[in-house]
Amino acid sequence: MQAQYVPTPENIQARQQFDGFRFGIFLHWGIYSEFAQGEWYLNTGKLNKDEYAKAASCFYPILFDANQWIKAIKASGAKYITFTSRHHDSFSMYKTNESRYNIVDATPFKRDVLKELAAACQKEGIQFHLYYSILDWIREDYPIGRTGHDTGRTPRPNYDTYFQFMKNQVKELLTNYPNVAALWFDGYWDHNKDVPAFDWRLPEFYRYIHALKPECLIGNNHHTDPIEGEDFQMFERDLPGENKAGLSPQGISELPLEMCQTMNGMWGYKVADQDYKSVEELVTLIINAAAKGCNLLLNIGPQPNGELPALAINRLQGIGKWMNTYGETIYGTHRGIDDAPWGVTTKKGSTTFIHVLNKEYREIEYPLAKRPKLVKDFLSGNVLKYKYDKKKKTVIIPLDGIAGVPDRVVTMIE
Ligand code: FHN
């Protein structure tokens, strides 16, 4: 019987820091970007793996500039990135000795973009996280699950060798790129219908990772409750506790929380999908996530030429403008009220930031045990003349004259 996972003090500290970030950028970039049909094209297009691999032989993202990406991301107010080191298509976006199918050995570009991104993050003070798929659509030793049936491989399932391969790759990631602060696993659900249940040996995998780097945060997009050894919990396309997209039936744990969402509809670059959420919608999502004590990991699918899409840059700029002013009400805050008819709140010590998202409200009633010390308009700093109803134990806050898009923010000090 293995001893239960006890995070080290460094790991606990890393969790706390991560929990304060509240906003990060997800980057889905791989040779799939060249087809411009999203990151699942090998599977959805029922492509043969050797035909697909031709995308590697002409992958030359001439406009890629890690510093430019990270500068644009930093200006948005994001505190970290999560980059796809290897997606389901088996292609490693870094120099690995475990497979020749990687960006340095199999493309004319020959540059280790992971190294460049790691360095740019280091320079700009952005935390560096890596996505890693435990599901593989090409390797023969991967025990095929629900997806990746038509890639033309000869199945030779051997989870022992595949598991060893993953361990070796993860070791490379943690040792060759020292600023990797978190690993974000994906693909577990490929085997979630197996009878008997498939054993990914995750606690063993996590023990291996934590032995290499105890402070490395581990998260897994398995859509279930946290598994022994994980350091943060994630939700896909929904806020914790919501399950509109049908991918988040899990409960909410005490671990730091992260929700990931796309800017348009797809994770990897899809040329036909220009349907980007507005800055207002995205900022609202950041606010709602913060009110639930949750980080938003917002995705961008970089183009095959190495640039971030112009619409994505536009959204980064818009979010950055808002974060510049209102960041204090988001970063390092704790969960507050997340479902009032007028909006939500975030908290920091004795301060509550009241985010009035509903434009129709001229005043709000806020439940509070005793009269607050001070209530003011966050933007102007003007003190607001509130009323306190002792019987109902509510503060009545007038909103006239308070400006702000997408929300009006009131600071209340208890
Ligand atoms: O299949 C992947 C998908 O391509 C993408 O990486 C997302 C991100 O959360 N995760 C999987 C779907 O659950």
XYZ file of C-alpha atoms and ligand atoms in Angstrom, residues 26 28 39-40 87-88 131 184 186 189 221 223 236 260 267, ligand 1:
28
model
C -3.637 28.198 -23.428
C -2.694 24.743 -28.999
C -6.208 19.861 -33.593
C -8.410 16.775 -34.057
C -1.079 16.589 -28.514
C -3.017 13.441 -29.433
C 0.042 20.416 -21.881
C -1.513 19.602 -17.779
C -5.260 15.251 -21.291
C -11.350 10.069 -21.286
C -8.381 17.028 -17.752
C -13.494 15.219 -16.325
C -13.376 22.226 -19.603
C -10.271 26.322 -19.883
C -8.539 24.811 -29.722
O -9.147 16.467 -27.130
C -8.681 17.569 -26.426
C -8.836 18.835 -27.194
O -8.168 18.724 -28.405
C -8.270 19.980 -26.398
O -6.897 19.790 -26.167
C -9.011 20.082 -25.100
C -8.545 21.167 -24.194
O -9.205 21.078 -23.002
N -8.943 18.827 -24.348
C -9.366 17.634 -25.077
C -10.831 17.476 -25.062
O -11.290 17.231 -23.788
